[in-house]
Amino acid sequence: MKRNPESVLNVLGKTQYLDDLPENAGMLHAAVVLSPSAHGRFSGLDTAAALAMDSSVRVVVAADIPGQNELGTAVFDEPLLAAGEWHYHGQVLALVLASSRSLARKAAARVAVQGAEQLPAVTDPREAAARGNIILSPRTQRSGDVDTAFLACDVVVSGRVESGGQEHVYLETQGAIAWPDDSGGVRLLSGTQSPSGVQKIVARVLGLPMNLVEVETRRLGGAFGGKEDQATGWAALAALGAVVSGRPVKINLNRRDDMVATGKRHPYSSDFRIGLKKDGTILAFEADFYQNSGAATDLSPAIIPRTLFHAAGAYHIPNVRVTGTMCRTNLIPFTAFRGFGGPQGFFVIESAIDAAARALGIEPADIQRRNLLSDGDEFHYGMVAEDPRAKETMERCLAKADWNKLRADIRDFNAAHAGLKRGAAATPVCFGISFTKIMMNQGGALVHIYNDGSVGVSTGAVEMGQGVGRKIALVVADALGIPDSKVKIETTRTVTVANTMPTAASTGTDINAMAAKIACDQLRARLDALAKDRPGLDFVQLVALAHEQRVDLSAHAFYATPGLHYDLATEKGKPFHYHVYGCAVVTATLDVLRGTYQFDDAFIVHDIAHSIDPVIDRGQVEGAFAQGLGWAALEELAFGADGRLLANTLSTYKLPDAHFMPRMDVEFLERPNPGTVANSKAVGEPPLMYGIAGYFAVLDALKAVHPDKPAFYDLPMTPEKALRFLSEEDSP
Amino acid sequence: MKRVIRFRLNERLYEEEIGSEQPALDWIRKTAGLTGTKEGCREGDCGACLVLLGGRGMDGRPEWKAVTSCTLGMGELDGRHLVTIEGLASGGLTPVMEAMLDEGASQCGFCSPGFIIALTGFLVSGQAIDPVSAMASVEGNLCRCTGYGSIRRAASILARDFADLPAGLERRLPELARRHVLPAALAQLMLEPPEPAGSQGAAFAAIHPEDPSLVDLGGGTDWYVRNPDPDPDLAPRFSDQAPGARSIRAGGSAERPVLELGSAVTVDDFFASPLVRNLAPGIERFAADMASPPIRARATLAGNIVNASPIADLTSMLLALGARLVLEGGPDGERLLELSDFFLGYKKTDIRDGERVRGILIPASPLRFNFEKAAKRARLDIATVNTAMAVTLAPDGGIASVRASAGGVAPVPLRMVALENAMVGKQPSAALAREAGKLAYDCGSPIGDVRGSAGYRRRLMERLTWAHFIRLWPELGLEKELLA
């Protein structure tokens, strides 16, 4: 069996993450001073107690920044170090350097805020919107004529939907190491999904041209979007520390600081209205999404359109009007997290369908099946569905779960049991692939064939466990006609491939493997030209000959996803290269007495097209589903009314463990996807949405206890919410 | 505080002066330079820092457990043996690693060494080698990438391939070496725990009880969470280094038999003890409700009590079991205290200057026992509330005696005295369960926090009291009536 060499290192314990690298002599360690509340002003910092601890201690503040004190990309509203005012609990006020990590942390704890004045904090997105605290302008996508369509409906249902935030819990916390360079610049090792993004911001903060900032990313111990923009600040702080001190500086957050001070998935509060014919055909849908964006813009302007693009789920709805508003609150700036606004959109349409099913007296699955996308259907943003696989995957998934028998078995079981109730739900998924910001759909690769026939490949892709390196190696090996053992994937460095995009939006392989393949095709063409006159040479001999004959054995190539266009004025265009489809059926058993539940089975049929590595792809599907299930039915990102994060450690923030997860039965729909590398489809994000079925499976079981009680759409499901539904009254 | 300790790390013996308060994780990574052991949370909740810890068990024979090195003090290693991922990997890929690889169970890889340690520890010490037990062994490990499907498949392969392992370390370790799960030289050393640098009792006594830097520690599984980076001048005194502290014995008189538990008895020891299992038949099934295997291997009953958390699971059980505490070393010499009298306020106890727990006494008359716990996650989570109930029955089936506890509804763990009074002398019934449920609903003064609202806690206490009745008297079939 072929093994991923990266994974071999992992299981041997040899993989070096950022904090595993040997430390340089003289290296300083950094810790941060965080704001103590959600909103406040301060006049300065009292550093005397910290400085008195040791001569190595140094406190770096906003005034020490040689360039711009600004991390923002879309909007300039996110200082690296707060100056005068903080806008969320956990905002960085100062950087503390010391000779050891322990000392730095203890010194940071002794830095006192001076002249603190608490200011009012807004944590609720609707309240922020009502006060006019919004980022940029609301966006609306529409198709057909919703107002007229609602008049023609047999039933119109409206409701409110809440979905909570989600902490990434990448197992390796955020970190960076910076070395001052004799050029006057810095060299950085950064735990980022976006080395070029780090390079740009560090250059801005230090007031340097980008060519004096070199950023390398070796690998990440998980990221999930949490190290897309949110890794930049830590790298910038390390770089600032290195420039200020003239020494190498390492920053590596402990879990609590990481949880308090880094962005997470956006909580949303939404309203919907859905109109249907008696037979379950959806005629009209509208939704208002209030995105809790947090205190700074971060990636929110890219995330809100993805919510809108996915607001109609896997369905064709002829009349749609959906509006998204980015609400500025005094919480941590929320950020990218696998799915990138998509899951919040899906949960609203699935909630609307659940509510509509109740109003019509039919099963949600009947509405789902009736309205799935067909070939040629136009999405509400103007793109036409080509080769949609929604019906195929859902029907296969229902067959896999033996849906009709399952429903009958559940009815029988529930009739026979008072203390336990079972439930089941299906969630079909259709997810668009491409960065929503069109310019980001580009990438480069640099391939070297060394004159012994071994190959080194550099791209903009960052390996974070998703197996992108392995997939690129397989594509390269195939393109060059060599064994994959000859291919080494290099670390991601801004000096080898420049101006790269973050490894995100599920596009890592689509873009970077394609760029690598184009480079390999060039090299192959050069070798093939030689081989014509010298048949019978193997690859190594051919390479030696090429070197001898002064043929360039290196190639750089560039790939920009073709055919994308979007008109912001009309909100119409083709924002996606293609869509990924699939469906999950999840079953759950509810303990009626205690309000607890367990998930029993998950049946998944996923549109993989062609799998470059089935072991990796299966892991992506299962892992994304687990994160989705955690978001839907376990992980509670609890904030206090004062805006402080309450679930700030792994003892208070619970994510899926092995026991939580159901049996998973994953099947691939294999039909090539022309126009992509190896006819594959991206796999990172789409399966996350399957977790939503878990919410509705528990809700289905709850309904078996109280069929007439109105359902609630307040994700995550928790045992507390379940027990409240099971026993409404306030006294015994 | 620095102390000379002698221990083995993988195949190498160390005898060095080392800060006894230092978490083993830091020493392994920074001093020994073995970075395969990872820091994921530094509070025993993720398992990325798992190592195998060898020493001598209650019976004096070699014993191996997977433990979290972030909550393990270096001072505890005197006379012990640590195995890290590097120790397992010194001969290349092992079957555990190969199973993980072939199933794709390592994605980002940060958690992988911890899972491999846990699964290897399972093969070394597991009682039953089957897929369910294999997965139970990784209940202290978090993975954010895989969704655990591939890990489950790898665990099943191991359970299948190693189902025939012989019992007993003396036979099993050589077999595991033969099958390349362990390097042969390491497997041999794992049967020979090193001698401690000093006699453990002497080292234990050497720390002066009036020294302000003294900290009495049980397993450290909670203390290190609150003190992740302890000051080097702290002098931890580890309870399992007190002579005879890790023992469970039958004692008392013929009329009032008791179980005597030493201060170093771990959660594992407690649930494994035949004496405890005889006292409260079926109690062992509640072991999985608390913490995780690596924590249960280290956490002590005494520590769980002295920590005085209002939602301590073991304390809740011990309250229902009628436990008393034996305290020693204080101005009044030895004291005997009802456990329920020990808690004075939130995290405040009646422990006096210089005092420490010497042991726990549990009345040894058999009873029906049930424990209920509500938490966000079924495994490895801190309780929102917990409650235990223990009853003895009169010949006519009436309730002869009852003790019931409630955790998470007040600043201290409670005995539910009003509920007990209402139950005693009555016949169990749904009506009585409802009455008891009402009293449980009102038994405390819960507050709302990250684990649940005050109202939820009250409702849980009512429902879990019903659950006690359903489980304590399964023959009555009360569930349908109570849920009607």
Coordinates of C-alpha atoms in Angstrom, one line a residue, chain A residues 1-4 6-17 19-21 23 29 101-103 105-106 166-173 219-222 224 250 253-256 337-338 415-420 463-466 592-597 615-616 618-620 622-624 626-627 630 633-636 638 646-647 649-664 718-721 723-724 726-732, chain B residues 29-30 35-43 45-46 48 85-86 89-94 96-113 115-116 135 138-139 141-153 225 229-232 370-382 384 434 437-439 441-442 449-460 462-464 466-468 470-471 479-484:
Chain A
M1 CA 0.0 0.0 0.0
K2 CA 1.2 3.5 -0.9
R3 CA 1.7 5.6 2.2
N4 CA 1.7 9.4 2.5
E6 CA 4.1 13.1 5.7
S7 CA 1.9 10.7 7.6
V8 CA 4.8 8.3 8.2
L9 CA 6.7 11.1 9.9
N10 CA 3.6 11.8 11.9
V11 CA 3.2 8.4 13.4
L12 CA 6.8 8.1 14.2
G13 CA 6.6 11.3 16.1
K14 CA 9.3 12.8 13.9
T15 CA 7.2 15.6 12.3
Q16 CA 8.5 19.0 13.4
Y17 CA 5.8 21.6 14.0
D19 CA 7.5 24.5 18.5
D20 CA 9.5 21.3 17.8
L21 CA 12.3 23.0 16.0
E23 CA 15.8 27.0 19.3
H29 CA 10.1 34.2 23.7
R101 CA 8.4 31.3 27.5
S102 CA 7.6 30.8 31.2
L103 CA 9.2 34.2 32.1
R105 CA 4.1 34.7 30.3
K106 CA 4.7 35.6 33.9
Q166 CA -17.3 27.6 16.5
E167 CA -13.8 27.4 17.7
H168 CA -11.4 25.8 15.3
V169 CA -9.4 23.8 17.9
Y170 CA -6.6 23.1 15.5
L171 CA -4.4 21.0 17.8
E172 CA -1.3 23.0 17.1
T173 CA -1.9 26.5 18.5
R219 CA 3.2 22.5 7.9
L220 CA 0.3 23.2 10.2
G221 CA -1.0 21.0 13.0
G222 CA -4.6 21.8 11.7
F224 CA -9.6 24.8 9.2
K250 CA 9.3 33.0 18.9
L253 CA 0.2 30.7 22.1
N254 CA -1.0 28.6 24.9
R255 CA -4.5 27.1 24.4
R256 CA -6.3 29.7 26.5
F337 CA -13.9 28.4 9.2
R338 CA -14.3 25.5 6.9
A415 CA -44.2 3.6 19.8
A416 CA -42.6 0.8 21.9
H417 CA -40.3 3.0 24.0
A418 CA -41.1 5.7 26.5
G419 CA -37.6 6.5 27.7
L420 CA -35.8 6.5 24.3
E463 CA 0.0 21.3 4.1
M464 CA -2.2 21.3 7.2
G465 CA -3.3 17.6 7.2
Q466 CA -5.6 17.8 4.3
V592 CA -36.2 11.4 27.0
L593 CA -35.6 11.4 30.7
R594 CA -32.2 13.2 30.6
G595 CA -32.4 15.2 27.4
T596 CA -29.1 13.6 26.2
Y597 CA -28.7 12.0 22.8
V615 CA -7.8 7.4 1.6
I616 CA -7.2 11.1 1.9
R618 CA -12.5 9.7 2.8
G619 CA -10.6 11.3 5.7
Q620 CA -11.7 14.7 4.4
E622 CA -15.4 12.0 7.6
G623 CA -13.4 14.8 9.3
A624 CA -15.5 17.6 7.8
A626 CA -17.4 15.5 12.3
Q627 CA -16.7 19.2 12.5
G630 CA -19.9 19.2 16.4
A633 CA -25.0 19.4 18.0
L634 CA -22.2 19.9 20.6
E635 CA -19.9 22.8 20.4
E636 CA -21.2 25.8 22.3
A638 CA -20.5 30.6 25.0
L646 CA -16.7 31.7 28.7
A647 CA -15.7 28.5 26.8
T649 CA -10.3 26.1 27.4
L650 CA -10.8 22.5 26.3
S651 CA -12.4 21.7 29.6
T652 CA -15.2 24.2 28.9
Y653 CA -15.4 24.0 25.1
K654 CA -16.3 20.5 24.1
L655 CA -15.6 19.2 20.6
P656 CA -16.4 15.8 19.2
D657 CA -14.5 12.9 20.7
A658 CA -14.5 9.3 19.4
H659 CA -17.4 8.4 21.6
F660 CA -19.6 11.2 20.3
M661 CA -19.2 10.2 16.6
P662 CA -21.7 7.8 15.0
R663 CA -20.7 4.9 12.7
M664 CA -19.9 6.5 9.4
T718 CA -27.5 20.8 23.3
P719 CA -28.8 18.5 26.0
E720 CA -30.0 21.7 27.8
K721 CA -32.1 22.8 24.9
L723 CA -34.4 19.0 28.0
R724 CA -36.1 22.4 27.9
L726 CA -39.0 18.0 26.8
S727 CA -40.1 19.7 30.0
E728 CA -41.2 23.3 29.3
E729 CA -42.6 24.4 32.7
D730 CA -40.4 26.3 35.0
S731 CA -41.2 24.4 38.2
P732 CA -41.6 20.7 38.9
Chain B
R29 CA 10.4 18.3 25.2
K30 CA 12.9 20.9 26.4
T35 CA 9.5 16.6 20.7
G36 CA 7.2 13.8 19.6
T37 CA 5.2 14.4 22.7
K38 CA 3.0 17.4 22.0
E39 CA 1.4 20.2 24.0
G40 CA -2.2 20.6 22.9
C41 CA -4.1 22.0 25.8
R42 CA -2.0 21.6 29.0
E43 CA -4.9 20.6 31.0
D45 CA -8.1 17.3 27.9
C46 CA -6.6 16.4 24.6
A48 CA -1.5 15.0 22.6
I85 CA 6.7 7.9 21.0
E86 CA 10.4 8.0 20.3
A89 CA 9.6 4.3 17.2
S90 CA 13.2 3.5 17.8
G91 CA 12.9 0.3 15.7
G92 CA 10.8 1.9 12.9
L93 CA 7.1 1.6 12.2
T94 CA 5.2 -0.6 14.7
V96 CA 0.1 0.3 15.7
M97 CA 1.6 3.0 13.5
E98 CA 1.1 0.9 10.4
A99 CA -2.6 0.4 11.2
M100 CA -3.0 4.2 11.7
L101 CA -1.2 4.8 8.4
D102 CA -3.1 2.3 6.3
E103 CA -6.4 3.7 7.4
G104 CA -5.4 7.3 6.9
A105 CA -5.8 7.9 10.7
S106 CA -3.1 10.6 10.7
Q107 CA -3.9 13.8 8.9
C108 CA -2.3 16.9 10.4
G109 CA -0.5 14.5 12.7
F110 CA -0.3 16.6 15.8
C111 CA -2.5 14.2 17.8
S112 CA -1.0 11.0 16.2
P113 CA 1.7 10.3 18.8
F115 CA -3.2 8.1 19.9
I116 CA -0.4 5.7 19.2
M135 CA -11.8 2.7 21.3
V138 CA -8.6 6.6 23.2
E139 CA -11.4 8.4 25.0
N141 CA -7.5 11.7 22.9
L142 CA -8.9 14.5 20.7
C143 CA -8.4 14.6 17.0
R144 CA -9.8 17.5 15.0
C145 CA -9.1 16.2 11.5
T146 CA -10.3 12.7 11.0
G147 CA -13.7 12.5 12.6
Y148 CA -12.3 9.3 14.2
G149 CA -13.6 7.0 11.5
S150 CA -10.1 6.0 10.4
I151 CA -9.0 5.7 14.0
R152 CA -11.8 3.4 14.7
R153 CA -10.9 1.3 11.7
V225 CA -4.4 22.5 35.4
D229 CA 3.8 26.5 35.0
P230 CA 4.6 26.0 38.7
D231 CA 7.2 28.1 40.5
P232 CA 10.5 26.2 40.9
N370 CA -26.7 4.5 41.2
F371 CA -24.8 7.5 39.8
E372 CA -26.1 10.0 37.4
K373 CA -24.2 12.7 35.6
A374 CA -25.2 15.3 33.1
A375 CA -22.6 17.0 30.9
K376 CA -22.3 18.5 27.5
R377 CA -20.3 15.6 26.2
A378 CA -20.9 12.1 27.4
R379 CA -17.2 11.4 27.9
L380 CA -14.3 13.4 29.3
D381 CA -16.4 16.3 30.4
I382 CA -17.0 18.1 33.7
T384 CA -23.2 20.2 34.8
R434 CA -41.9 12.5 41.9
G437 CA -37.7 14.8 42.4
K438 CA -39.4 17.9 43.7
L439 CA -37.1 17.9 46.7
Y441 CA -35.2 20.2 42.3
D442 CA -35.1 22.5 45.3
D449 CA -22.5 29.2 34.0
V450 CA -20.8 27.9 30.9
R451 CA -22.1 24.4 31.7
G452 CA -25.8 25.2 32.0
S453 CA -28.3 27.6 33.4
A454 CA -29.6 27.5 37.0
G455 CA -33.0 26.3 35.7
Y456 CA -31.5 23.5 33.7
R457 CA -29.6 22.3 36.8
R458 CA -32.8 22.2 38.9
R459 CA -34.6 20.3 36.1
L460 CA -31.7 17.9 35.8
E462 CA -35.4 16.3 39.3
R463 CA -35.0 14.1 36.2
L464 CA -31.8 12.4 37.5
W466 CA -36.3 9.9 38.7
A467 CA -33.5 8.1 36.9
H468 CA -32.2 6.9 40.3
I470 CA -35.7 3.7 37.5
R471 CA -32.2 2.2 37.8
E479 CA -39.9 4.7 33.5
K480 CA -43.2 4.7 31.6
E481 CA -45.2 6.1 34.5
L482 CA -42.7 8.8 35.2
L483 CA -42.5 9.9 31.6
A484 CA -46.3 9.8 31.0

